[in-house]
Every structure is written in C-alpha cells, then in structure tokens.
Backbone as CSV, one residue per row, in Angstrom:
resi,resn,N_x,N_y,N_z,CA_x,CA_y,CA_z,C_x,C_y,C_z
1,MET,75.114,199.176,195.454,75.923,198.883,196.438,74.240,196.935,196.908
2,LYS,73.551,197.358,196.648,71.920,197.030,196.722,72.440,195.868,195.794
3,ASN,72.204,195.978,195.185,72.965,194.530,193.648,73.738,193.585,194.669
4,ARG,75.162,194.163,194.295,75.842,193.585,194.728,75.882,193.226,196.135
5,PHE,74.414,193.486,196.946,74.318,192.836,198.402,73.146,190.970,197.170
6,ARG,72.113,191.616,196.501,71.707,190.285,195.910,72.844,189.120,195.351
7,ILE,73.440,189.685,194.826,74.753,188.689,194.305,75.289,188.183,195.216
8,GLU,75.162,188.497,196.085,76.725,187.475,197.746,75.435,187.769,198.077
9,THR,73.685,187.813,198.626,73.278,186.729,198.943,73.446,185.337,197.674
10,TYR,73.252,185.584,197.095,72.678,184.502,195.640,73.352,183.613,195.565
11,ARG,74.979,183.809,196.037,76.408,182.863,196.366,75.967,182.704,197.139
12,ILE,75.849,182.499,198.150,75.997,182.418,199.951,74.832,180.681,200.103
13,ARG,72.995,181.196,199.127,72.235,180.687,198.832,72.509,179.393,198.176
14,GLY,73.736,179.280,197.114,73.203,178.364,196.487,74.985,177.988,196.802
15,LEU,75.946,178.599,198.208,76.065,177.230,197.947,76.216,176.549,199.367
16,SER,74.828,177.334,200.080,74.379,176.865,200.805,73.523,175.380,200.634
17,TYR,72.731,175.597,199.398,72.048,174.229,198.105,72.827,173.148,198.837
18,GLU,73.982,173.850,197.679,75.110,172.579,197.162,75.416,172.223,198.368
19,ILE,75.989,173.060,199.413,76.522,172.416,200.500,75.279,171.204,201.206
20,GLY,74.311,171.765,201.633,73.070,170.933,201.679,73.372,169.761,200.939
21,LEU,72.896,169.497,199.141,72.940,168.773,198.683,74.482,167.726,198.456
22,ILE,75.096,168.265,199.230,76.423,167.090,198.942,76.074,166.260,200.762
23,LEU,75.598,167.192,201.969,75.576,166.565,202.569,74.451,165.771,203.584
24,THR,73.055,165.498,202.176,71.968,164.702,201.873,72.421,163.371,201.239
25,LEU,73.710,163.763,200.031,73.491,162.248,199.078,75.115,161.912,200.083
26,LEU,76.167,162.067,200.168,76.834,161.677,201.182,76.744,160.168,201.881
27,PRO,75.650,160.405,202.652,75.725,159.239,203.788,75.030,158.561,202.975
28,ILE,74.368,158.404,201.688,73.115,157.391,201.036,74.400,156.937,200.966
29,LEU,74.649,157.417,200.022,76.283,156.398,199.184,76.937,155.792,200.209
30,LEU,77.943,156.685,201.412,77.843,155.405,202.162,77.676,154.096,202.335
31,ILE,75.851,154.473,203.011,75.495,153.325,203.061,74.976,152.548,202.351
32,THR,75.109,152.994,201.418,75.359,151.824,199.572,76.071,151.544,199.864
33,VAL,76.999,152.424,199.724,78.184,151.454,199.607,78.635,149.499,200.706
34,GLY,78.479,151.034,201.765,79.306,150.223,202.760,78.332,149.068,203.219
35,GLY,77.232,149.224,202.630,76.532,148.363,202.689,76.745,146.574,201.724
36,ILE,77.586,146.828,200.708,77.444,145.987,199.937,78.881,145.199,199.999
37,THR,78.497,143.765,200.721,79.698,142.866,200.969,79.880,142.371,199.738
38,SER,81.272,141.115,200.003,81.443,140.876,199.142,82.871,139.845,199.418
39,VAL,82.812,138.552,198.013,83.838,137.930,198.901,84.435,138.387,198.369
40,ASN,86.073,138.141,198.348,88.015,138.009,197.255,87.679,137.122,197.530
41,ALA,88.229,136.218,196.529,88.542,134.668,196.520,90.118,134.774,196.713
42,SER,90.610,135.558,196.348,91.803,136.196,196.557,92.704,136.895,197.847
43,SER,92.251,137.356,198.971,92.009,137.363,200.346,91.787,136.141,201.508
44,ASN,92.826,136.885,201.815,93.469,135.949,203.501,92.571,135.468,204.254
45,GLU,91.390,136.836,204.141,90.292,136.250,205.948,88.726,136.043,205.340
46,ILE,88.919,134.941,204.300,88.449,134.115,203.500,88.372,132.694,204.454
47,SER,87.668,132.104,204.849,88.238,130.568,204.927,88.181,129.785,203.326
48,CYS,88.587,128.508,204.278,88.988,127.891,202.492,87.894,127.076,201.514
49,PHE,86.056,126.821,202.897,85.480,126.591,202.266,84.776,128.027,201.675
50,GLU,84.371,129.164,201.535,84.120,130.049,200.885,84.787,130.541,200.082
51,ARG,85.786,130.006,200.177,87.021,130.156,198.754,86.008,129.158,197.650
52,GLY,86.069,128.343,197.622,85.435,127.120,197.495,83.418,127.259,196.331
53,ILE,83.423,127.793,197.454,82.134,128.370,196.960,81.704,129.261,195.422
54,VAL,83.016,130.114,195.703,82.861,131.419,194.883,83.689,131.191,193.493
55,ASP,84.624,129.877,193.912,85.268,129.349,192.816,84.074,128.672,192.503
56,GLY,83.671,128.037,192.670,82.030,127.020,192.563,81.163,127.805,191.153
57,GLU,80.704,128.816,192.379,79.233,129.805,191.463,80.065,129.926,190.006
58,ASP,81.982,130.213,189.975,82.122,131.811,189.057,83.335,131.165,188.258
59,HIS,83.884,130.240,188.667,84.963,129.604,188.442,85.922,128.549,188.765
60,PRO,86.663,128.139,187.012,87.062,126.379,187.552,87.937,126.333,189.057
61,PHE,87.788,125.018,189.131,88.148,123.844,190.290,89.610,124.510,190.088
62,ASN,90.670,124.417,191.296,91.878,125.361,191.308,92.412,124.337,192.717
63,GLN,92.761,123.523,192.153,93.798,122.426,191.982,94.536,123.040,193.173
64,ARG,94.936,124.294,193.209,96.726,124.501,194.248,95.854,125.348,196.031
65,THR,94.946,125.370,194.767,94.031,126.189,196.587,93.680,124.388,197.344
66,TYR,92.737,123.508,196.811,92.127,122.360,197.009,93.478,122.278,197.783
67,ASN,94.890,122.286,197.039,96.132,121.281,197.899,96.801,122.164,199.200
68,ASN,95.897,122.918,199.300,96.166,123.583,200.975,95.141,123.872,201.924
69,CYS,94.097,123.772,200.745,92.833,123.383,201.962,92.185,122.097,202.422
70,GLY,92.024,121.578,200.999,91.517,119.886,201.251,90.584,120.828,201.032
71,ASP,90.192,119.394,202.260,88.173,118.997,201.916,87.344,120.562,202.138
72,ASP,87.923,121.056,203.061,86.781,122.744,203.303,86.740,122.698,201.836
73,TYR,87.908,123.170,200.810,88.028,124.017,199.645,86.971,123.185,198.609
74,HIS,86.986,121.905,198.723,86.136,120.434,198.056,85.440,120.639,197.957
75,GLN,84.290,120.937,199.491,83.305,120.754,200.045,82.673,122.403,199.874
76,GLY,83.347,123.422,199.844,82.194,124.800,199.414,82.642,124.726,197.711
77,PHE,83.605,123.972,196.743,83.873,124.133,195.694,82.515,123.655,195.024
78,LEU,81.798,122.361,195.393,80.645,121.696,195.655,78.672,122.029,195.773
79,GLU,79.463,122.821,196.829,78.190,123.315,197.242,77.945,124.546,196.588
80,GLY,79.520,125.966,195.570,78.617,126.869,195.492,79.203,125.925,193.732
81,CYS,79.210,124.975,193.477,78.808,124.150,191.670,77.306,124.497,191.625
82,MET,76.974,123.776,192.410,75.719,123.147,192.767,74.311,123.655,193.312
83,SER,74.511,125.159,194.025,73.864,126.441,193.510,73.686,127.308,192.028
84,VAL,74.807,126.899,190.905,74.444,127.223,189.057,72.806,126.426,189.195
85,GLU,72.529,127.370,188.912,70.895,126.457,188.083,71.609,125.467,187.173
86,GLY,70.967,124.340,186.757,71.395,122.742,185.438,72.023,122.552,185.932
87,ASN,72.952,122.734,186.879,74.364,121.423,187.578,73.610,120.575,188.679
88,THR,74.222,119.007,188.234,74.029,118.536,189.316,75.650,117.992,189.477
89,ARG,75.497,117.520,190.885,75.998,117.056,191.847,77.689,116.683,190.593
90,GLU,76.733,115.321,189.630,77.337,114.554,188.685,78.548,115.415,188.279
91,VAL,77.717,116.810,187.532,78.641,117.104,186.759,80.017,118.278,187.910
92,CYS,79.225,118.681,188.855,80.456,119.393,189.651,81.519,118.443,190.054
93,GLU,80.490,117.362,191.102,82.081,116.575,190.988,82.702,116.222,188.936
94,SER,82.583,115.798,188.668,83.654,115.808,187.259,84.027,117.215,187.282
95,ALA,83.499,118.076,187.038,84.382,119.228,187.284,85.780,119.596,187.822
96,THR,85.922,118.494,189.808,86.572,118.708,190.796,87.712,117.617,189.940
97,ASP,87.627,116.809,189.204,88.603,115.889,188.323,90.092,116.424,187.661
98,ALA,90.758,116.832,187.780,92.368,117.364,186.942,92.778,116.405,187.067
C-alpha cells in the first residue's frame, strides 16, 4: 500500500510538472506567433500600395495587379524595389516596363 501511494504521488507530481510546463510554454508560443505580422500579397485586405511593396522587394512587376490598382501599385512597387540593396530608381523603373 505504501509503495502504491508513492507511485500515485509520483504520477500526480509528474503530471503537475507537465501541465505547469505546458501552461508556461503555451503563452510564450502564442505571443511569439501572434506577434509575427506579415503581408500576404494575395490577400484582399491589403492595399494596392502594400502589394506593390511586397512585389517590388521580391517578385516581378505584376501587370494584372497594376491594371486593377493603377498608380498606387506602381509607386509601391518602386518603393519596394528601391529598398533592395543595390537597386537604383532606373533599375526599378525598367522592371515595370513590360
């Protein structure tokens, strides 16, 4: 009986430790993941200017998006393109010529 009580006590303590660990790590994970913000270029919730910035940083000029958005997309694309080290306005302007 005494040994069984020790085993049960150990299980409860072990379980309490695991629950405590989970309750400690879960908020850290949620804060970390929740704090990460990104702009999804395919989302309809972002502006044409923001889409242009995303494309200018890492994607080719999107003529279809430009046709839908106009100058806002173009200006965002130029800003995003020029934020890349080594790019000049001339290089970025030539990337928009299709």
